[in-house]
Amino acid sequence: MRAARLIKMVLLLQSRPSMTAAELASELEVSERTITRDALALSEAGVPVYADRGRAGGYRLIGGYRTRLTGLARSEAEALFLSGVPGALREMGLDDAASAARLKVSAALMPSLRDAPSSAAQRFHLDAPGWYQEPETPELLPVLAEAVWDDRLVAARYLRRDGEVERELAPYGLVLKAGVWYVCARAGESLRVYRVDRFTAVALGDERFVRDEDFDLPAFWEERAAEFARSLLRARAVVRLTGAGARGLPYVTDRAAAREALEAASPPDAEGRVTVTLPVESEEVAYTQLLRLGPEAEVLEPAGLRARFADAAGRMARLYR
């Protein structure tokens, strides 16, 4: 434990001109007294750590000292590629590996480039979860992440609509979509997508699976996500739209479905309105989505949905009368 801390202390001092005892103590999660003892131990071991006294003082390395302890472990290298998604790293239990990787990269950089990580962090941040929801970390996500990284088979119990099922899975990859975690896994001969928060139990097996080297996680996810979105759109609504309504349609319903419906729309009528046949999940969902367009959309069919909009329009007129 202390050896790892001493190495990290050297890497910290190598990546910055100087650091105060308080800064080092905060980074290493120890007391300032421990920092003093560690600096003395490094000095006795031949590492040229120098302490400047006074208010502007601190610890620094002298004589252009460079350590060669900057090689990345495999887990650190893998985590480094995810460093733009810090929340996801924490949820998968990889934040320590990513921190160590970033520190080693910073220590290995030329002095003129050492501010590059902080400079980039000031200018770019990926916020994966969607608005208006509090993301929750699935309890079994870390064990699934471990299985994904190590290509380990898992014995899992999964909650479906028709009850709980048991499966042996080969987890190929994890996807974070709008704050919800999914795992892409092989079950038997087929690759499927499972919501991580619906697993009720996951046990790591001792056996490793042979990963298909041609598997492309982004391409697989894009294809399955498109299939899933299409499978939900089982109903149809005929809607007449103003220009504003046509522009707003992709923002209130499935974008691909809206785009296809608009491409196949009728020519504008005398009032400049176009009529589209829009695939929708259900009348209930269509009501919620299209109501956001207000008077820019007129539902023509089905009759039941049109009646609901007429009732909503009447109630709203009475509210504002």
Coordinates of N, CA and C in Angstrom, one line a residue, residues 63 84 86 104 116 122 169 174 192-193 199 201 230 256 260 290-291:
G63 N 16.7 18.6 -10.5 CA 17.7 18.0 -11.4 C 17.1 17.2 -12.6
G84 N -13.5 10.1 -20.9 CA -14.5 11.2 -21.1 C -15.8 11.0 -20.5
P86 N -16.7 10.1 -17.0 CA -16.3 9.9 -15.6 C -17.4 9.2 -14.8
K104 N -0.2 8.6 -15.1 CA 0.9 8.1 -15.7 C 1.1 8.8 -17.1
A116 N -2.2 19.8 -20.8 CA -3.2 19.4 -21.9 C -4.4 18.7 -21.3
Q122 N -11.3 21.3 -19.2 CA -12.0 22.6 -19.1 C -12.9 22.9 -20.3
L169 N -24.7 -16.3 -19.8 CA -24.5 -15.3 -20.8 C -23.0 -15.1 -21.0
L174 N -21.0 -3.2 -22.8 CA -22.0 -2.4 -22.1 C -22.3 -1.1 -22.8
R192 N -28.1 -10.7 -27.8 CA -29.3 -10.0 -27.4 C -28.9 -8.8 -26.5
V193 N -29.9 -8.0 -26.2 CA -29.7 -6.8 -25.4 C -30.5 -6.9 -24.2
F199 N -31.6 -7.3 -14.1 CA -30.9 -8.5 -13.6 C -31.2 -8.6 -12.0
A201 N -29.8 -11.3 -10.3 CA -28.6 -12.0 -9.8 C -27.6 -12.2 -10.9
R230 N -38.4 0.6 -34.2 CA -39.4 0.3 -35.2 C -40.4 -0.7 -34.7
A256 N -36.7 9.1 -36.7 CA -36.7 8.4 -38.0 C -38.1 8.3 -38.5
E260 N -39.4 9.9 -42.1 CA -40.0 9.1 -43.2 C -41.4 9.6 -43.5
L290 N -48.1 14.3 -29.6 CA -48.6 15.3 -30.6 C -49.3 16.5 -29.9
L291 N -49.7 16.3 -28.6 CA -50.3 17.4 -27.9 C -49.3 18.5 -27.7

